Amino acid sequence: MIVANQLKKHFKVHKRPPGFGAAVKSLFHRTYETVKAVDGVSFSIERGERVGFLGPNGAGKTTTLKVLAGLLHPTSGEATVEGFVPFQRAPELLSKITLVMGQKSQLIWDLPPAETYEMNRAIFDVPRAQFDATLKELTELLELGDLVDKPTRQLSLGERMKCELCAALLHRPTTLFLDEPTIGLDVAMQVAIRDFVRSYNQRHDATVLLTSHYMDDVVALCPRIIVIDRGTLIHDGDLRGLVKQMDPDKRVSFTVATTGQAEDDALARLGTVLAKDGKRITLRVPERELPGVVGELLGKLAVSDLAIEDPPLEDILRKMFGKART
Amino acid sequence: MTKRSSTLSRTVRALPTLLRVGVAETVAYRAEFIVWILTTTQPLIMMSLWTSVAHGGSFKGYDADAFIAYYLATLLVRQLTGNWVAWQMMEEIRMGTMAMRLLRPIHPFVTYMASHLAALPFRSIIAAPLVVILLITSASGGITHDAVQLSVLPLAIAMAWLITFAILFAIGALAFFLTQTTAISTLYFGLFSLFSGYLLPLDLLPAPIAKVAAVLPFRFTLAMPVELITHTLPHAQLAHLLAAQAAWTAGLVAFAVWIWNAGVRRFEAVGT
Amino acid sequence: MRKYLRLVAIQLRISVASAMAYRANFLIEGVMAAAWLGLTLLPLIVLYGARTEVNGWDLPSALVVMAYFTGLRAVLEGVISPSLVDLVERIRNGSFDYVLLKPVDAQAMVSASRYEPWKAFDLVGAIALLVYAFHRRGVAPSAAEIALGAGLFVVGALAMYALWIVCAAASFWVGRLDNLMYLLGAIFDTGRWPVMVLPGAWRFIFTFVIPIAVMTTFPAMALLGTLDGTAALATIAGTCALLVVSRWVWRAAIRNYTSASS
């Protein structure tokens, strides 16, 4: 159970313009400006939910996650995680949560991940039997094999990420904060990690908060999406709802048999032509007109390879952030 | 010939920017910079010790004023010539950022030199005037007044800087060959403290050690410039010392570049 | 408590295993320890080659101070410095966040995170120096003097640790501070001399402001039987105060870190 209430986090950042004179001046006098990373965000998440945070770079997603994990204390507002105030860092809470940062590693660099696992076992005071069982489960799910016995620096990025996830879950946390866990990984690895997170969530009823740049991560994994832009919450709800709200029109793609003026006129009557690639055409059609349009396309115009899709998430978000800026 | 001169001219053209960025880097971390000024405190401690000892009577030809002059001069020269390029190189190799530096069309000897030279004005601004004032007011008897000698002092210090840099650069390049180079850095500092006169004036050392010190290059990184400040030498001896220093400078710079090139070849062959 | 001991044991095991991985290290470290000892003894040898005593300190008693210095240095470079380097590195690459996420006290976790086991050679050197010094002196220390001397060694190590924590806390505020360990080493260097040998101003600073000399001179005096009770008690009380202050500074640093890092 995670609750955020009017959460704000502002930073003082030192400004340093380029140039020699400015460099010397900054030795003696520094100017600061306030960055409002999180500016009044509220939401509430139940146990076992999988929630994705979406937003452009610098939107405040990572900062929000860090506040919830207790790494930062908020400038104002409240946050509670499983009944605890995160930044007080009660050991009881720390034993129940985990934070995985895709850009930073907790594995000891020169040693095999197995050593880091041993350290974590001692730190979290995990009984040996439970530790062995958890490690076995995670090794199977993540397909670690003998990776854990190779020094971390010898592992590839994807292998390292898998070992990171294992290290983060050895104490069987019930709340997972995942900050860009798939960054820099290839598609196959991204899919593997998504599958893993979903199955962990289902097995242990663990709450998952995920931030990612990759739409596919969020779409595949999170039924609920929270969109944050410039520190404020723009949308909180399920993906379907978001899409419907922002752009209720469907995308219909198909291949025509012939092209020509007559066909163009016919298509123009049915909907807005979005893309034309030789004989492959994409139309934008309001949902309520869909049955009629499809009927015409298949019947009168005899198109083939017909596909009906929601608008791409990227377009939705671009539209959202564009909207918020006006 | 044209390829080499175009590399040279490119290097020369890039120098102002390299220096400017080096300044910005130095300033970026004010506190660290102050820490660096403070870490060269050993001469001050030694100075207190030996002046305290010399109050009971001059020690092997050095009275209290002579010790003060010696160690203040040591502090001045050390502030102006000390650098940490070996450590910096080892870090870059360890962190993997050395590869970036190798991709640039300017020889790293120059790029490292530029960033360390860039720190000089700041270290001088803070350290040198203070020391100079102290030198003049408290130990005016212990300082030379020979104009010729003082005029070549900047040259001697410049060469001392270059020798120190070349040795440390060579040590840093050893990181291409060895994994554990901290021991070598420590060893170097030990040798430096002993044979350069940093720890004790060379003529106070036991005879066998002093003999070894006379033939090593370390004395030219510190003891010789200090001598130019605190003693008045016959001009013939002065010329002789400068020539020896110049020879060591040229030889060590060549050696450093040679080790570096060998190291880079190995680095490119092996990877890490 | 047992948890922390277990962590220390694991970290020690890892460090020793890493150290043993390079067998050449054994020879190198042994030679380095001997060479360093020779270098530090050199000024003493030069000094006492021409004088029999300085400000009431003769060669054997100066050697005892040097022995304490060497011993404390072994602790500094064997445990404290490596852990400090590790901490500064973690702050720099951001993985210090992971320390804060663990249900252990952050200060405890970073204080003994890395070791340099070969510094044990310096401890051996320190003891050898002690044995030689008392041999030259001709009089062995009494049991009470040994007990007090050993106790004050531990107190000295704790005082040094407290100073280190304050420096480590400083690295939070000012960002990158890699040369911190050089600074500590440079200040600590003054402890190799009996504080009475230094002139007045330094004597004051190194006794009351940055009590480095107190860590070496006073325990040496205890072992030599010349330390009075008040000074011993003052040393212990001062160290306790230092530890309290260092804890407070550390916590302030963490509070600052958790409000400023993004």
Short mmCIF file of N, CA and C in Angstrom, two decimals, chain C residues 113-253:
data_model
loop_
_atom_site.label_atom_id
_atom_site.label_comp_id
_atom_site.label_asym_id
_atom_site.label_seq_id
_atom_site.Cartn_x
_atom_site.Cartn_y
_atom_site.Cartn_z
N SER C 113 34.33 -1.53 5.36
CA SER C 113 33.89 -2.20 4.14
C SER C 113 35.05 -2.78 3.35
N ARG C 114 36.23 -2.25 3.54
CA ARG C 114 37.39 -2.78 2.80
C ARG C 114 38.60 -2.88 3.71
N TYR C 115 39.44 -3.82 3.44
CA TYR C 115 40.65 -3.99 4.23
C TYR C 115 41.86 -4.16 3.33
N GLU C 116 43.01 -3.81 3.87
CA GLU C 116 44.28 -4.12 3.22
C GLU C 116 45.04 -5.03 4.18
N PRO C 117 44.88 -6.33 4.06
CA PRO C 117 45.44 -7.23 5.07
C PRO C 117 46.96 -7.15 5.19
N TRP C 118 47.63 -6.74 4.10
CA TRP C 118 49.10 -6.71 4.17
C TRP C 118 49.63 -5.64 5.12
N LYS C 119 48.79 -4.73 5.51
CA LYS C 119 49.26 -3.73 6.46
C LYS C 119 49.59 -4.35 7.81
N ALA C 120 49.24 -5.60 7.98
CA ALA C 120 49.64 -6.31 9.20
C ALA C 120 51.16 -6.31 9.34
N PHE C 121 51.85 -6.23 8.21
CA PHE C 121 53.32 -6.15 8.27
C PHE C 121 53.76 -4.94 9.09
N ASP C 122 53.02 -3.82 8.91
CA ASP C 122 53.39 -2.62 9.65
C ASP C 122 53.20 -2.82 11.14
N LEU C 123 52.17 -3.59 11.51
CA LEU C 123 51.96 -3.89 12.92
C LEU C 123 53.14 -4.68 13.49
N VAL C 124 53.58 -5.64 12.69
CA VAL C 124 54.75 -6.43 13.09
C VAL C 124 55.95 -5.51 13.28
N GLY C 125 56.13 -4.58 12.32
CA GLY C 125 57.22 -3.62 12.43
C GLY C 125 57.12 -2.79 13.69
N ALA C 126 55.89 -2.37 14.03
CA ALA C 126 55.69 -1.55 15.22
C ALA C 126 56.14 -2.31 16.47
N ILE C 127 55.74 -3.56 16.55
CA ILE C 127 56.09 -4.35 17.74
C ILE C 127 57.60 -4.58 17.80
N ALA C 128 58.19 -4.84 16.63
CA ALA C 128 59.65 -5.02 16.59
C ALA C 128 60.36 -3.77 17.10
N LEU C 129 59.84 -2.62 16.68
CA LEU C 129 60.42 -1.34 17.10
C LEU C 129 60.31 -1.18 18.61
N LEU C 130 59.16 -1.56 19.17
CA LEU C 130 58.95 -1.47 20.61
C LEU C 130 59.97 -2.32 21.37
N VAL C 131 60.10 -3.56 20.86
CA VAL C 131 61.02 -4.48 21.52
C VAL C 131 62.43 -3.90 21.49
N TYR C 132 62.84 -3.39 20.33
CA TYR C 132 64.19 -2.82 20.22
C TYR C 132 64.36 -1.61 21.13
N ALA C 133 63.35 -0.76 21.18
CA ALA C 133 63.44 0.46 21.98
C ALA C 133 63.65 0.12 23.46
N PHE C 134 62.87 -0.84 23.96
CA PHE C 134 63.01 -1.18 25.37
C PHE C 134 64.30 -1.95 25.64
N HIS C 135 64.76 -2.65 24.63
CA HIS C 135 66.05 -3.32 24.77
C HIS C 135 67.16 -2.29 24.96
N ARG C 136 67.10 -1.24 24.13
CA ARG C 136 68.09 -0.15 24.24
C ARG C 136 67.97 0.55 25.58
N ARG C 137 66.74 0.69 26.04
CA ARG C 137 66.50 1.43 27.27
C ARG C 137 67.03 0.66 28.47
N GLY C 138 66.98 -0.70 28.34
CA GLY C 138 67.50 -1.54 29.41
C GLY C 138 66.46 -1.85 30.47
N VAL C 139 65.32 -1.16 30.47
CA VAL C 139 64.29 -1.40 31.49
C VAL C 139 63.01 -1.80 30.78
N ALA C 140 62.42 -2.92 31.18
CA ALA C 140 61.16 -3.35 30.56
C ALA C 140 59.98 -2.67 31.23
N PRO C 141 58.86 -2.47 30.51
CA PRO C 141 57.69 -1.83 31.13
C PRO C 141 56.98 -2.79 32.08
N SER C 142 56.33 -2.24 33.10
CA SER C 142 55.59 -3.08 34.05
C SER C 142 54.27 -3.51 33.43
N ALA C 143 53.60 -4.47 34.10
CA ALA C 143 52.32 -4.97 33.58
C ALA C 143 51.30 -3.85 33.47
N ALA C 144 51.26 -2.98 34.49
CA ALA C 144 50.31 -1.87 34.47
C ALA C 144 50.59 -0.95 33.30
N GLU C 145 51.87 -0.69 33.06
CA GLU C 145 52.23 0.21 31.95
C GLU C 145 51.84 -0.41 30.62
N ILE C 146 52.04 -1.72 30.49
CA ILE C 146 51.67 -2.39 29.24
C ILE C 146 50.15 -2.30 29.04
N ALA C 147 49.41 -2.54 30.12
CA ALA C 147 47.95 -2.50 30.01
C ALA C 147 47.49 -1.11 29.58
N LEU C 148 48.01 -0.10 30.24
CA LEU C 148 47.62 1.26 29.90
C LEU C 148 48.05 1.62 28.49
N GLY C 149 49.27 1.20 28.14
CA GLY C 149 49.77 1.47 26.80
C GLY C 149 48.91 0.83 25.73
N ALA C 150 48.50 -0.42 25.97
CA ALA C 150 47.65 -1.10 25.00
C ALA C 150 46.28 -0.45 24.93
N GLY C 151 45.73 -0.12 26.11
CA GLY C 151 44.41 0.51 26.15
C GLY C 151 44.40 1.84 25.40
N LEU C 152 45.46 2.64 25.63
CA LEU C 152 45.50 3.94 24.95
C LEU C 152 45.75 3.80 23.46
N PHE C 153 46.34 2.68 23.04
CA PHE C 153 46.47 2.44 21.60
C PHE C 153 45.09 2.32 20.97
N VAL C 154 44.24 1.54 21.65
CA VAL C 154 42.87 1.38 21.15
C VAL C 154 42.15 2.73 21.16
N VAL C 155 42.33 3.49 22.24
CA VAL C 155 41.70 4.81 22.32
C VAL C 155 42.20 5.69 21.17
N GLY C 156 43.49 5.64 20.91
CA GLY C 156 44.07 6.42 19.82
C GLY C 156 43.47 6.03 18.49
N ALA C 157 43.30 4.72 18.27
CA ALA C 157 42.71 4.26 17.02
C ALA C 157 41.28 4.75 16.88
N LEU C 158 40.54 4.76 17.96
CA LEU C 158 39.16 5.24 17.93
C LEU C 158 39.11 6.74 17.63
N ALA C 159 40.05 7.50 18.22
CA ALA C 159 40.09 8.93 17.95
C ALA C 159 40.38 9.18 16.47
N MET C 160 41.29 8.39 15.93
CA MET C 160 41.64 8.52 14.52
C MET C 160 40.42 8.21 13.65
N TYR C 161 39.69 7.16 14.05
CA TYR C 161 38.48 6.77 13.33
C TYR C 161 37.46 7.91 13.35
N ALA C 162 37.33 8.56 14.51
CA ALA C 162 36.36 9.66 14.61
C ALA C 162 36.74 10.78 13.65
N LEU C 163 38.00 11.10 13.58
CA LEU C 163 38.45 12.15 12.65
C LEU C 163 38.15 11.74 11.21
N TRP C 164 38.35 10.47 10.93
CA TRP C 164 38.07 9.98 9.58
C TRP C 164 36.59 10.14 9.23
N ILE C 165 35.72 9.82 10.18
CA ILE C 165 34.29 9.94 9.91
C ILE C 165 33.94 11.39 9.59
N VAL C 166 34.55 12.31 10.31
CA VAL C 166 34.28 13.72 10.03
C VAL C 166 34.73 14.09 8.62
N CYS C 167 35.89 13.61 8.21
CA CYS C 167 36.36 13.87 6.85
C CYS C 167 35.44 13.21 5.83
N ALA C 168 35.01 11.99 6.10
CA ALA C 168 34.12 11.29 5.17
C ALA C 168 32.82 12.06 5.03
N ALA C 169 32.32 12.58 6.16
CA ALA C 169 31.09 13.35 6.10
C ALA C 169 31.29 14.59 5.25
N ALA C 170 32.47 15.20 5.33
CA ALA C 170 32.75 16.38 4.52
C ALA C 170 32.63 16.06 3.04
N SER C 171 33.01 14.85 2.66
CA SER C 171 32.98 14.50 1.24
C SER C 171 31.56 14.48 0.69
N PHE C 172 30.56 14.35 1.56
CA PHE C 172 29.18 14.44 1.08
C PHE C 172 28.86 15.84 0.61
N TRP C 173 29.32 16.81 1.36
CA TRP C 173 28.95 18.18 1.05
C TRP C 173 29.65 18.71 -0.18
N VAL C 174 30.92 18.40 -0.27
CA VAL C 174 31.69 19.05 -1.32
C VAL C 174 31.85 18.19 -2.55
N GLY C 175 31.12 17.08 -2.64
CA GLY C 175 31.19 16.27 -3.84
C GLY C 175 32.46 15.45 -3.87
N ARG C 176 33.12 15.46 -4.98
CA ARG C 176 34.32 14.64 -5.14
C ARG C 176 35.42 15.14 -4.24
N LEU C 177 36.00 14.23 -3.49
CA LEU C 177 37.07 14.65 -2.58
C LEU C 177 38.06 13.50 -2.48
N ASP C 178 38.59 13.09 -3.64
CA ASP C 178 39.42 11.90 -3.68
C ASP C 178 40.69 12.04 -2.88
N ASN C 179 41.17 13.24 -2.73
CA ASN C 179 42.44 13.40 -2.05
C ASN C 179 42.31 13.47 -0.54
N LEU C 180 41.10 13.19 -0.08
CA LEU C 180 40.83 13.21 1.36
C LEU C 180 41.81 12.33 2.12
N MET C 181 42.10 11.17 1.55
CA MET C 181 42.97 10.27 2.29
C MET C 181 44.39 10.82 2.36
N TYR C 182 44.76 11.58 1.32
CA TYR C 182 46.08 12.21 1.39
C TYR C 182 46.11 13.24 2.50
N LEU C 183 45.03 13.96 2.63
CA LEU C 183 44.96 14.98 3.68
C LEU C 183 45.09 14.33 5.04
N LEU C 184 44.33 13.26 5.24
CA LEU C 184 44.38 12.57 6.52
C LEU C 184 45.79 12.08 6.79
N GLY C 185 46.40 11.50 5.77
CA GLY C 185 47.77 11.01 5.93
C GLY C 185 48.73 12.13 6.26
N ALA C 186 48.56 13.27 5.60
CA ALA C 186 49.47 14.39 5.83
C ALA C 186 49.35 14.91 7.26
N ILE C 187 48.11 15.05 7.73
CA ILE C 187 47.92 15.52 9.12
C ILE C 187 48.47 14.48 10.08
N PHE C 188 48.16 13.25 9.79
CA PHE C 188 48.55 12.17 10.68
C PHE C 188 50.06 12.05 10.80
N ASP C 189 50.75 12.44 9.76
CA ASP C 189 52.21 12.36 9.72
C ASP C 189 52.88 13.03 10.91
N THR C 190 52.21 14.03 11.45
CA THR C 190 52.83 14.78 12.55
C THR C 190 52.94 13.93 13.81
N GLY C 191 52.21 12.82 13.84
CA GLY C 191 52.20 11.99 15.04
C GLY C 191 53.47 11.19 15.25
N ARG C 192 54.37 11.23 14.30
CA ARG C 192 55.56 10.40 14.46
C ARG C 192 56.57 11.00 15.43
N TRP C 193 56.39 12.25 15.76
CA TRP C 193 57.30 12.91 16.70
C TRP C 193 56.64 13.09 18.06
N PRO C 194 57.44 12.99 19.13
CA PRO C 194 56.90 13.34 20.45
C PRO C 194 56.46 14.80 20.40
N VAL C 195 55.27 15.07 20.88
CA VAL C 195 54.71 16.40 20.68
C VAL C 195 55.55 17.49 21.36
N MET C 196 56.31 17.09 22.39
CA MET C 196 57.13 18.08 23.08
C MET C 196 58.28 18.58 22.24
N VAL C 197 58.62 17.84 21.19
CA VAL C 197 59.74 18.23 20.36
C VAL C 197 59.35 19.38 19.43
N LEU C 198 58.05 19.54 19.21
CA LEU C 198 57.60 20.60 18.33
C LEU C 198 57.49 21.90 19.09
N PRO C 199 57.61 23.01 18.37
CA PRO C 199 57.50 24.30 19.06
C PRO C 199 56.09 24.57 19.56
N GLY C 200 55.99 25.54 20.47
CA GLY C 200 54.78 25.84 21.24
C GLY C 200 53.46 25.81 20.51
N ALA C 201 53.37 26.57 19.40
CA ALA C 201 52.09 26.68 18.71
C ALA C 201 51.62 25.32 18.20
N TRP C 202 52.53 24.60 17.54
CA TRP C 202 52.20 23.28 17.03
C TRP C 202 51.81 22.35 18.15
N ARG C 203 52.54 22.46 19.28
CA ARG C 203 52.25 21.58 20.41
C ARG C 203 50.80 21.75 20.84
N PHE C 204 50.36 23.01 20.87
CA PHE C 204 48.99 23.28 21.28
C PHE C 204 47.99 22.70 20.29
N ILE C 205 48.24 22.99 18.99
CA ILE C 205 47.31 22.54 17.96
C ILE C 205 47.19 21.03 17.95
N PHE C 206 48.33 20.36 18.03
CA PHE C 206 48.28 18.91 17.90
C PHE C 206 47.93 18.20 19.20
N THR C 207 47.75 18.96 20.27
CA THR C 207 47.27 18.33 21.48
C THR C 207 45.77 18.56 21.65
N PHE C 208 45.33 19.79 21.34
CA PHE C 208 43.95 20.12 21.64
C PHE C 208 43.05 20.31 20.43
N VAL C 209 43.60 20.72 19.33
CA VAL C 209 42.74 21.01 18.18
C VAL C 209 42.57 19.76 17.31
N ILE C 210 43.67 19.27 16.77
CA ILE C 210 43.63 17.99 16.04
C ILE C 210 44.55 17.07 16.81
N PRO C 211 44.02 16.30 17.72
CA PRO C 211 44.86 15.61 18.71
C PRO C 211 45.66 14.44 18.16
N ILE C 212 46.40 14.69 17.11
CA ILE C 212 47.18 13.61 16.52
C ILE C 212 48.30 13.18 17.47
N ALA C 213 49.03 14.16 17.96
CA ALA C 213 50.17 13.83 18.81
C ALA C 213 49.70 13.08 20.05
N VAL C 214 48.50 13.41 20.48
CA VAL C 214 47.96 12.74 21.66
C VAL C 214 47.80 11.25 21.40
N MET C 215 47.50 10.90 20.14
CA MET C 215 47.29 9.49 19.83
C MET C 215 48.57 8.68 19.90
N THR C 216 49.70 9.35 19.69
CA THR C 216 50.96 8.61 19.71
C THR C 216 51.80 8.95 20.93
N THR C 217 51.90 10.26 21.25
CA THR C 217 52.79 10.64 22.36
C THR C 217 52.27 10.13 23.70
N PHE C 218 50.99 10.36 23.97
CA PHE C 218 50.47 9.98 25.29
C PHE C 218 50.52 8.47 25.53
N PRO C 219 50.07 7.65 24.57
CA PRO C 219 50.19 6.21 24.80
C PRO C 219 51.65 5.79 25.00
N ALA C 220 52.56 6.43 24.24
CA ALA C 220 53.98 6.11 24.41
C ALA C 220 54.42 6.45 25.84
N MET C 221 53.98 7.60 26.31
CA MET C 221 54.33 8.00 27.67
C MET C 221 53.76 7.02 28.68
N ALA C 222 52.56 6.51 28.40
CA ALA C 222 51.97 5.52 29.30
C ALA C 222 52.86 4.30 29.40
N LEU C 223 53.31 3.85 28.24
CA LEU C 223 54.16 2.67 28.22
C LEU C 223 55.50 2.95 28.90
N LEU C 224 55.97 4.18 28.78
CA LEU C 224 57.25 4.53 29.38
C LEU C 224 57.10 4.89 30.85
N GLY C 225 55.86 4.93 31.31
CA GLY C 225 55.64 5.21 32.72
C GLY C 225 55.69 6.67 33.08
N THR C 226 55.62 7.56 32.10
CA THR C 226 55.72 8.98 32.42
C THR C 226 54.40 9.73 32.24
N LEU C 227 53.33 8.99 32.01
CA LEU C 227 52.04 9.66 31.80
C LEU C 227 51.30 9.78 33.12
N ASP C 228 50.84 10.98 33.46
CA ASP C 228 50.10 11.09 34.71
C ASP C 228 48.63 10.77 34.48
N GLY C 229 47.94 10.46 35.56
CA GLY C 229 46.56 9.98 35.49
C GLY C 229 45.61 10.95 34.81
N THR C 230 45.75 12.26 35.12
CA THR C 230 44.83 13.22 34.53
C THR C 230 44.94 13.23 33.02
N ALA C 231 46.17 13.18 32.53
CA ALA C 231 46.34 13.20 31.07
C ALA C 231 45.68 11.98 30.44
N ALA C 232 45.84 10.82 31.09
CA ALA C 232 45.23 9.60 30.56
C ALA C 232 43.72 9.74 30.51
N LEU C 233 43.14 10.21 31.61
CA LEU C 233 41.69 10.38 31.65
C LEU C 233 41.22 11.40 30.62
N ALA C 234 41.99 12.50 30.49
CA ALA C 234 41.63 13.52 29.51
C ALA C 234 41.62 12.94 28.11
N THR C 235 42.60 12.08 27.82
CA THR C 235 42.66 11.46 26.49
C THR C 235 41.42 10.64 26.23
N ILE C 236 41.03 9.84 27.23
CA ILE C 236 39.86 8.97 27.05
C ILE C 236 38.60 9.82 26.89
N ALA C 237 38.47 10.83 27.76
CA ALA C 237 37.29 11.68 27.67
C ALA C 237 37.24 12.40 26.34
N GLY C 238 38.40 12.91 25.91
CA GLY C 238 38.46 13.61 24.64
C GLY C 238 38.04 12.72 23.48
N THR C 239 38.50 11.47 23.51
CA THR C 239 38.13 10.54 22.44
C THR C 239 36.64 10.28 22.42
N CYS C 240 36.06 10.12 23.62
CA CYS C 240 34.60 9.91 23.67
C CYS C 240 33.88 11.10 23.06
N ALA C 241 34.32 12.29 23.42
CA ALA C 241 33.69 13.49 22.87
C ALA C 241 33.82 13.51 21.35
N LEU C 242 35.01 13.17 20.86
CA LEU C 242 35.25 13.13 19.41
C LEU C 242 34.31 12.16 18.72
N LEU C 243 34.10 10.99 19.34
CA LEU C 243 33.22 10.00 18.73
C LEU C 243 31.79 10.51 18.65
N VAL C 244 31.35 11.17 19.71
CA VAL C 244 30.00 11.72 19.72
C VAL C 244 29.85 12.78 18.62
N VAL C 245 30.82 13.68 18.57
CA VAL C 245 30.77 14.74 17.55
C VAL C 245 30.78 14.14 16.15
N SER C 246 31.62 13.13 15.94
CA SER C 246 31.72 12.55 14.60
C SER C 246 30.41 11.89 14.20
N ARG C 247 29.74 11.25 15.16
CA ARG C 247 28.46 10.63 14.84
C ARG C 247 27.44 11.70 14.43
N TRP C 248 27.47 12.81 15.15
CA TRP C 248 26.54 13.89 14.86
C TRP C 248 26.80 14.46 13.47
N VAL C 249 28.08 14.67 13.15
CA VAL C 249 28.44 15.20 11.84
C VAL C 249 28.02 14.24 10.73
N TRP C 250 28.22 12.95 10.97
CA TRP C 250 27.84 11.95 9.96
C TRP C 250 26.34 12.03 9.69
N ARG C 251 25.55 12.09 10.77
CA ARG C 251 24.11 12.11 10.58
C ARG C 251 23.67 13.38 9.85
N ALA C 252 24.31 14.50 10.14
CA ALA C 252 24.02 15.74 9.42
C ALA C 252 24.34 15.57 7.95
N ALA C 253 25.43 14.89 7.66
CA ALA C 253 25.81 14.68 6.26
C ALA C 253 24.78 13.84 5.54
#
